[in-house]
Short mmCIF file of N, CA and C in Angstrom, two decimals:
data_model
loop_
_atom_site.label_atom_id
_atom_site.label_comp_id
_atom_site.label_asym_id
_atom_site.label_seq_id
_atom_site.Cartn_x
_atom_site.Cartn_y
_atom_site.Cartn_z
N UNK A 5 -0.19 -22.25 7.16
CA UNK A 5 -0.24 -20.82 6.91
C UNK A 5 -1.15 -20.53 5.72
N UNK A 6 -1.04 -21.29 4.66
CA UNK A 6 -1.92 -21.20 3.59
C UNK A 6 -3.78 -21.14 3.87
N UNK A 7 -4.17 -22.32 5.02
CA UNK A 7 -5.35 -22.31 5.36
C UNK A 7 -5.39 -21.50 5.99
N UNK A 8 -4.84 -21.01 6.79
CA UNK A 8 -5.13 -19.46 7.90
C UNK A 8 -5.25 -18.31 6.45
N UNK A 9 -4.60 -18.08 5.50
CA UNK A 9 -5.20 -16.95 4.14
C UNK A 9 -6.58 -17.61 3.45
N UNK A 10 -6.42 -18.60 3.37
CA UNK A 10 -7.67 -18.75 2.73
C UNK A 10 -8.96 -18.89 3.61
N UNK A 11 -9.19 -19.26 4.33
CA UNK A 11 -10.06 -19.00 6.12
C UNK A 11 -10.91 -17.88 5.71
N UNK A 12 -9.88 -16.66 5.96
CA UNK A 12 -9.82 -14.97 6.50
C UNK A 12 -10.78 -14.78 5.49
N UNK A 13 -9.74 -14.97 4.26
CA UNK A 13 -10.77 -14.71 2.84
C UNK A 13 -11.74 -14.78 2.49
N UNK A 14 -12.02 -16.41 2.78
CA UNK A 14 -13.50 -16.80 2.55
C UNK A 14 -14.45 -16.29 3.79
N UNK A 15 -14.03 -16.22 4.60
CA UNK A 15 -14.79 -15.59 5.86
C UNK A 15 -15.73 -14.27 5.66
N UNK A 16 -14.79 -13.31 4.79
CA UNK A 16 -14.98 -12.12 4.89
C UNK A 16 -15.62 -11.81 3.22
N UNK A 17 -15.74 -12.84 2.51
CA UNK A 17 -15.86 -12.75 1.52
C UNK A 17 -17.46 -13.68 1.76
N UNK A 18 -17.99 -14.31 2.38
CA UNK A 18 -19.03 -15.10 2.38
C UNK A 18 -19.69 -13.60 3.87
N UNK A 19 -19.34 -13.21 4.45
CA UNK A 19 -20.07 -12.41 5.50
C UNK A 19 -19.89 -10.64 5.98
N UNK A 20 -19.51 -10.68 4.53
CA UNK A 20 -19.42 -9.10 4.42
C UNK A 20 -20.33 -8.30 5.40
N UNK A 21 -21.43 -8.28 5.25
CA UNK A 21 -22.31 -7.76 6.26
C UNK A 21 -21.71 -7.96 7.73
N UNK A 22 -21.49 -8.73 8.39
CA UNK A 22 -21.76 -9.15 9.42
C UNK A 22 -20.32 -8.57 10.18
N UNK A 23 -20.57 -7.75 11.28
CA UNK A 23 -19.58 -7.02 11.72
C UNK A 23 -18.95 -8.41 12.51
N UNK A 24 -19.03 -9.37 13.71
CA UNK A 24 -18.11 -10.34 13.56
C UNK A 24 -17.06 -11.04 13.30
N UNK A 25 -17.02 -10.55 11.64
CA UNK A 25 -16.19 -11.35 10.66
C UNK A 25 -14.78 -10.20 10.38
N UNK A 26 -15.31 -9.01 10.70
CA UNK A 26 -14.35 -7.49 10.97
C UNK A 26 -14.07 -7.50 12.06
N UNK A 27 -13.95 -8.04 13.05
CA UNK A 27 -13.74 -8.10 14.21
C UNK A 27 -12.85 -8.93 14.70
N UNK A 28 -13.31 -10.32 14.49
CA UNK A 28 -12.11 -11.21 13.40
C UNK A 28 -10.74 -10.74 12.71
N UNK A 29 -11.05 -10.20 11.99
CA UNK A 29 -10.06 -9.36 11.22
C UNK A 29 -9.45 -8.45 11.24
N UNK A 30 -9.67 -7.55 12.43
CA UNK A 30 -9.14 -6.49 13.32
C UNK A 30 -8.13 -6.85 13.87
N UNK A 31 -8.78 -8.12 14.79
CA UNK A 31 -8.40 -8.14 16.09
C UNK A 31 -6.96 -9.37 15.20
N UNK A 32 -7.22 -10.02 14.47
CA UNK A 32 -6.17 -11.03 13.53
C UNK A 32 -5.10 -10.58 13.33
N UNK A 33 -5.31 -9.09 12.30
CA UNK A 33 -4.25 -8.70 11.73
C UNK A 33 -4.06 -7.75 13.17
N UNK A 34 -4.53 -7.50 14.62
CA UNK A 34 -3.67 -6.62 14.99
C UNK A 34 -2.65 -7.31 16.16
N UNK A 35 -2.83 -8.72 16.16
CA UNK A 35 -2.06 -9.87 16.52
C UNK A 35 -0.95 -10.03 15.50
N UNK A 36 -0.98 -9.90 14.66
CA UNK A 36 -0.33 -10.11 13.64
C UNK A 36 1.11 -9.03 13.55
N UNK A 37 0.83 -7.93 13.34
CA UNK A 37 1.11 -6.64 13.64
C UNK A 37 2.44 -6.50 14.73
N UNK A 38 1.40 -7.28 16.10
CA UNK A 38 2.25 -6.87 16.93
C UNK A 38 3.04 -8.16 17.47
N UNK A 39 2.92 -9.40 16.65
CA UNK A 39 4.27 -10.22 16.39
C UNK A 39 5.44 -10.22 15.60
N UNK A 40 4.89 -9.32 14.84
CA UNK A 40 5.93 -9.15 13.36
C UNK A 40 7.15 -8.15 13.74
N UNK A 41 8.26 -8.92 13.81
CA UNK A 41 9.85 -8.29 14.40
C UNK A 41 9.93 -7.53 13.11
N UNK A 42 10.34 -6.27 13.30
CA UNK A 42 10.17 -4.74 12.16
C UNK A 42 12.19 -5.59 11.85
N UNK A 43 12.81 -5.69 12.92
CA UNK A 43 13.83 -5.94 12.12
C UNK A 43 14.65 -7.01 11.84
N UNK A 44 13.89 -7.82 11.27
CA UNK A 44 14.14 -8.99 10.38
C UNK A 44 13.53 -8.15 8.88
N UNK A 45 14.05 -8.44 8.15
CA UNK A 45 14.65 -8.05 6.13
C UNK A 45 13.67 -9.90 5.59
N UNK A 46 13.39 -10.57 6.42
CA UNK A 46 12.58 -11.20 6.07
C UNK A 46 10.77 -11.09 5.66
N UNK A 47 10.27 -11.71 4.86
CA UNK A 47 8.98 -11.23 4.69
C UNK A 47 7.67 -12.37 5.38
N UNK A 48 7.26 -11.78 6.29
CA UNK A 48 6.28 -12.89 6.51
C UNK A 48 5.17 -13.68 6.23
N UNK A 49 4.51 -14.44 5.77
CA UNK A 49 3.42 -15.01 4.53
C UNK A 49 1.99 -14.22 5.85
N UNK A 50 2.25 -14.35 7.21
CA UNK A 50 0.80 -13.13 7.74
C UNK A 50 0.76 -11.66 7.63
N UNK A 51 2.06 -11.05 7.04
CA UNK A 51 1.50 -10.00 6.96
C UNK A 51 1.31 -9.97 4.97
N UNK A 52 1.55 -10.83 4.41
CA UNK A 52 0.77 -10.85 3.18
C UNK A 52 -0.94 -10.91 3.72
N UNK A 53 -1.50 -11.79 4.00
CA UNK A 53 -2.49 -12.60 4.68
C UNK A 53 -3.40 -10.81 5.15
N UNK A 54 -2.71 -10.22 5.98
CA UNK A 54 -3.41 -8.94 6.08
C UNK A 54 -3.49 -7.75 5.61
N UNK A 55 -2.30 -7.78 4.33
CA UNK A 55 -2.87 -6.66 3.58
C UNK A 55 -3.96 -7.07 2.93
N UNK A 56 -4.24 -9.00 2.33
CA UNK A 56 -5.71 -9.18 1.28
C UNK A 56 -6.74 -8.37 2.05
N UNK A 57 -6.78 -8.80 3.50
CA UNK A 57 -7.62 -8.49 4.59
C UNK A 57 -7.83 -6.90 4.17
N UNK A 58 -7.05 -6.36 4.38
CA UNK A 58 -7.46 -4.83 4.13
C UNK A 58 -7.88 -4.48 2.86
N UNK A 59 -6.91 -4.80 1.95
CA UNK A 59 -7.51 -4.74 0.47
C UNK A 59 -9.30 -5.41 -0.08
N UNK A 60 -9.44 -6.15 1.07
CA UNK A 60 -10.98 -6.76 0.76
C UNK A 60 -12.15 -5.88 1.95
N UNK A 61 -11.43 -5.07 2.76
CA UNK A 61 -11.96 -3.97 3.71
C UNK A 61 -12.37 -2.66 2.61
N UNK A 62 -11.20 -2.35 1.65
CA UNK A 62 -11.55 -1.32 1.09
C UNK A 62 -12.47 -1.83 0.45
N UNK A 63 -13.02 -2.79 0.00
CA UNK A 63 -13.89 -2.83 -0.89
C UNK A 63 -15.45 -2.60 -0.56
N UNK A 64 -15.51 -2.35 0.79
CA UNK A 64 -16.89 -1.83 1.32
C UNK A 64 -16.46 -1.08 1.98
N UNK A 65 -15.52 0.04 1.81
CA UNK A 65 -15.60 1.72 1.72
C UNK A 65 -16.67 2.28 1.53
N UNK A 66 -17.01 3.10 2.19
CA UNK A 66 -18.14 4.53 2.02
C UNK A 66 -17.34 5.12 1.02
N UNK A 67 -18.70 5.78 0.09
CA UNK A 67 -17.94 6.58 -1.29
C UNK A 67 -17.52 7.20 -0.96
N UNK A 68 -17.27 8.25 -0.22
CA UNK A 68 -16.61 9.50 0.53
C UNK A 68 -14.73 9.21 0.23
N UNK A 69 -14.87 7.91 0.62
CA UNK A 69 -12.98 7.47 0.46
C UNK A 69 -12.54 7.24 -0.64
N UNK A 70 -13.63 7.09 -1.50
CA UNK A 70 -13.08 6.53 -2.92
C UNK A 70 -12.18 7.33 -3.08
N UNK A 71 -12.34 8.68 -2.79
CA UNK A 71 -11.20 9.56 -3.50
C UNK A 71 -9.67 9.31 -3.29
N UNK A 72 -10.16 9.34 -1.80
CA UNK A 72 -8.67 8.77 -1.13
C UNK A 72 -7.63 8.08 -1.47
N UNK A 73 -8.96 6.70 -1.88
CA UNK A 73 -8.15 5.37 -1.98
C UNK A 73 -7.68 5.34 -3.42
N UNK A 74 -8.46 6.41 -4.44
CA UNK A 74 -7.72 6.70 -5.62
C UNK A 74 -6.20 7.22 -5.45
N UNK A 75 -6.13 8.18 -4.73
CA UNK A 75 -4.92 9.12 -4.82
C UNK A 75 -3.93 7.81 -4.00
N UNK A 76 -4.24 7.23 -2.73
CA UNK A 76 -2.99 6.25 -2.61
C UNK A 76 -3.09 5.35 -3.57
N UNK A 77 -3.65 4.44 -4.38
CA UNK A 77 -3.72 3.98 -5.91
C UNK A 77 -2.36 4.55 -6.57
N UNK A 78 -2.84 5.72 -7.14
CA UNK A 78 -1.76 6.21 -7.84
C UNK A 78 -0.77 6.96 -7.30
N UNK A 79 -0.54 6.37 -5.85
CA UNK A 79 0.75 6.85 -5.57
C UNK A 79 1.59 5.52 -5.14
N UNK A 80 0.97 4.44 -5.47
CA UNK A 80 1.98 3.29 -4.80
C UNK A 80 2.63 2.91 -6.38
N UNK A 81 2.55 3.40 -7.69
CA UNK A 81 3.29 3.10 -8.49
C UNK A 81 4.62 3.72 -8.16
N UNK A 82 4.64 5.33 -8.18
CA UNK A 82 6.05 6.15 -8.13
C UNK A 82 6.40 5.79 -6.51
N UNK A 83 5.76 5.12 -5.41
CA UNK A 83 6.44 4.08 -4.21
C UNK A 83 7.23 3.13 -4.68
N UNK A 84 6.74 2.33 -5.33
CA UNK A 84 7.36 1.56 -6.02
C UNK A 84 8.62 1.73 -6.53
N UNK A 85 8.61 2.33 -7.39
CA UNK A 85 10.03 3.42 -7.85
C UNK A 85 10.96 3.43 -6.97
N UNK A 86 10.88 4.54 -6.30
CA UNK A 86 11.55 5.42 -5.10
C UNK A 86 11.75 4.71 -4.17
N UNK A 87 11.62 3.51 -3.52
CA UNK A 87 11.40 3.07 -1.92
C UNK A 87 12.77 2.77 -1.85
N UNK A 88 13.24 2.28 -2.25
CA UNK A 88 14.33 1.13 -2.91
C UNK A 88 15.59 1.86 -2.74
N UNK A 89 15.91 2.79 -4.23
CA UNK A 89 16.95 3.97 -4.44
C UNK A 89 16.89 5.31 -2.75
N UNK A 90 15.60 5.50 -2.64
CA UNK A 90 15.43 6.45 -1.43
C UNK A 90 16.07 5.67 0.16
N UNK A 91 15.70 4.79 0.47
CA UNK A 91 15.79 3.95 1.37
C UNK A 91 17.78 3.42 1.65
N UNK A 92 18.33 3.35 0.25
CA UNK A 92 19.88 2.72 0.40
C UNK A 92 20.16 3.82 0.27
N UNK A 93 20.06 5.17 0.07
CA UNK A 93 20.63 6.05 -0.32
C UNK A 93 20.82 6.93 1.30
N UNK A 94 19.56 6.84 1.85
CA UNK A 94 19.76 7.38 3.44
C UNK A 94 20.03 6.42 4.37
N UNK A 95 20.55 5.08 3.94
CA UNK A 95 21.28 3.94 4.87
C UNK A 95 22.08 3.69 4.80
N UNK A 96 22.88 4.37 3.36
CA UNK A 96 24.12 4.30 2.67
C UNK A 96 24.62 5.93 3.22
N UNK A 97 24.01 6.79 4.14
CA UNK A 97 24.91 8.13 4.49
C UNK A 97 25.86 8.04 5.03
N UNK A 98 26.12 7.08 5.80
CA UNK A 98 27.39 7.13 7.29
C UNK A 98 26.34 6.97 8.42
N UNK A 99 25.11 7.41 8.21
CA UNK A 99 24.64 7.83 10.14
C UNK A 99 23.60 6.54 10.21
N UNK A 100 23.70 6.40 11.26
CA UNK A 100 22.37 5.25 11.44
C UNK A 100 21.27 6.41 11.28
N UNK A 101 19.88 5.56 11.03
CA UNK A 101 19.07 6.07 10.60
C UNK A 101 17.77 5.20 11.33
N UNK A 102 16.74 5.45 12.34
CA UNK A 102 15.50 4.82 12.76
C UNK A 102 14.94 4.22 11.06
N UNK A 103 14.11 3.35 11.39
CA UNK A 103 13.53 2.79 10.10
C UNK A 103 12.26 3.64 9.81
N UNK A 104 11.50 4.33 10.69
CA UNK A 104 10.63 5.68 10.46
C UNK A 104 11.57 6.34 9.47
N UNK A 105 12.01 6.64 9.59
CA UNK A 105 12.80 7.93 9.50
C UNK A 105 13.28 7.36 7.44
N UNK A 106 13.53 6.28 7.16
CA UNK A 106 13.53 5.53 6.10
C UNK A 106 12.44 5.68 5.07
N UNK A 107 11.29 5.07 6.11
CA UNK A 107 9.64 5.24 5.31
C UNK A 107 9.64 6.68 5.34
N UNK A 108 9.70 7.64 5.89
CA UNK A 108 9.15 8.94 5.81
C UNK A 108 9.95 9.33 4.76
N UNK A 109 11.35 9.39 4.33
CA UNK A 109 12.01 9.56 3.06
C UNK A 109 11.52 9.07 2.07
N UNK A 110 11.08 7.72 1.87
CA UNK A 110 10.45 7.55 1.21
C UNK A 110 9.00 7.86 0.60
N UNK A 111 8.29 7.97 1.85
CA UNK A 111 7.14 8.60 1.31
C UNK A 111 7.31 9.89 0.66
N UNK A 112 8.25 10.81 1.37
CA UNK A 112 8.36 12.23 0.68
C UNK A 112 8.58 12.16 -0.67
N UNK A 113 9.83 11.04 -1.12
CA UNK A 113 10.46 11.15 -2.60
C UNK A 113 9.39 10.49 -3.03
N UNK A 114 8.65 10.06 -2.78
CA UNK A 114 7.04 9.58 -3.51
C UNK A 114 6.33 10.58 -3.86
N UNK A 115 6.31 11.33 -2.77
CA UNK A 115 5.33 12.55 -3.41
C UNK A 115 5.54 13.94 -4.19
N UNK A 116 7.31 13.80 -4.62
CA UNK A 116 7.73 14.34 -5.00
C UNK A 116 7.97 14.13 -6.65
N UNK A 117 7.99 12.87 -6.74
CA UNK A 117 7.98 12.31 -7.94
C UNK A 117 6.45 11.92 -8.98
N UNK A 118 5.45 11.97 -7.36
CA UNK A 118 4.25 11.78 -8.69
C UNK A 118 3.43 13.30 -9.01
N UNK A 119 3.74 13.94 -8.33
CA UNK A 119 3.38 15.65 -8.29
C UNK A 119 4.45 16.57 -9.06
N UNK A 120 5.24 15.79 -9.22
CA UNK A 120 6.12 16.99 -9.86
C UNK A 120 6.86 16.05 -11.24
N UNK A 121 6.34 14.71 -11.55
CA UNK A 121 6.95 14.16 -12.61
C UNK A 121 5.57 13.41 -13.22
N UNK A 122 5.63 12.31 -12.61
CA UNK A 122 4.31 11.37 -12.48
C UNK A 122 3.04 12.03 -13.34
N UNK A 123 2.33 12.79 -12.77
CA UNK A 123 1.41 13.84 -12.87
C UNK A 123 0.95 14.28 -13.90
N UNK A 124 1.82 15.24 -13.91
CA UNK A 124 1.93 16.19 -15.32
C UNK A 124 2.20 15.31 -16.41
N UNK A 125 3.48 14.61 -16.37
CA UNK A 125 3.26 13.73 -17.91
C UNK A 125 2.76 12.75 -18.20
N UNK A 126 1.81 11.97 -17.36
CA UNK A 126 0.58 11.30 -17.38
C UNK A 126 -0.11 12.57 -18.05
N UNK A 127 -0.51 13.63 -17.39
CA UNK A 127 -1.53 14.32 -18.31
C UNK A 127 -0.67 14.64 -19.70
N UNK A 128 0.07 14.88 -20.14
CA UNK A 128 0.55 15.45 -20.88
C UNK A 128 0.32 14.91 -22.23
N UNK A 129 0.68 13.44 -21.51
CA UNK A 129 0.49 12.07 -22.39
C UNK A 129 -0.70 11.69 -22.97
N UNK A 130 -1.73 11.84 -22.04
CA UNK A 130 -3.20 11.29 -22.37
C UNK A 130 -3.66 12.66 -23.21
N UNK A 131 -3.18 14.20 -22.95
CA UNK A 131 -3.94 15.12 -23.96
C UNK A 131 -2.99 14.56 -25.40
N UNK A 132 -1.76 14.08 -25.67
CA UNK A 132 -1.38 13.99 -26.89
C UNK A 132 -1.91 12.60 -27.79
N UNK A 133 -2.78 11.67 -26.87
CA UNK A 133 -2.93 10.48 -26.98
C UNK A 133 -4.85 11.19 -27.52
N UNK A 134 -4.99 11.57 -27.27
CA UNK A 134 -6.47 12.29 -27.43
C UNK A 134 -6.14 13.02 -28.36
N UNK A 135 -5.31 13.86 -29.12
CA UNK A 135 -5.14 14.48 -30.10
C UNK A 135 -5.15 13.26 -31.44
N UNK A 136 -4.18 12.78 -31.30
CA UNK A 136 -3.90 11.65 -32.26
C UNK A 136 -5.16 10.67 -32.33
N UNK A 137 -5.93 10.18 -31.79
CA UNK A 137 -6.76 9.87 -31.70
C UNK A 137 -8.12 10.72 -32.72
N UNK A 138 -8.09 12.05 -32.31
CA UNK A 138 -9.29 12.86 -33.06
C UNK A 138 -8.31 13.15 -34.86
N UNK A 139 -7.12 12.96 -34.69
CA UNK A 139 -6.77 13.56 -36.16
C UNK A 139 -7.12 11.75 -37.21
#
């Protein structure tokens, strides 16, 4: 399993150009994807293996996404947070619950927390950090 991550890597990392090697990597992680049992609580070392894959995709993004890939950036910290507390809290109701239905709670209390907490006192912080700074 280790040589199948390091393979991908170097593959895509030695032939960036070369559509092939994305093709490869499409078609890898969408094998991957659609072996991976959603309900097993276990973690699998290929779907580590294809987020590098994607994470080394964004890196020859058209500028156009940068923005994008900023704003999910700074939204997988307050994910981080929230997934956890959001997730036992609507599995802990009484009702069964689809596992969609889990992530979408979660994503919401994500975007609730970096827009309405996150946000603002990040800015709040960096104008008082810039004050102290000029005095």
């Amino acid at each position: 399993m280790l040589l199948w991550s390091w393979l991908i890597g170097f593959l895509i990392y030695r032939h960036q150009s070369e559509s092939w090697v994305w093709i490869l990597a499409l078609v890898s992680g969408g094998f991957l994807i659609s072996h991976y049992d959603l309900g097993v609580c276990v973690y699998s070392g290929y779907m580590y293996t294809l987020a590098v894959v994607v994470i080394m995709m964004v890196k020859t993004l058209p500028a156009w996404l940068n923005k994008i890939s900023g704003y999910l950036g700074d939204l997988s910290y307050p994910l981080y947070l929230v997934h956890f507390p959001t997730m036992l809290l609507l599995a802990c109701s009484g009702r069964t619950a689809p596992s969609w239905l889990l992530v979408l709670g979660a994503v919401i209390m994500t975007l609730l927390v970096y827009h309405v907490i996150d946000k603002p006192y990040r800015s709040k912080l960096k104008k008082a950090r810039m004050v102290s700074e000029l005095s």
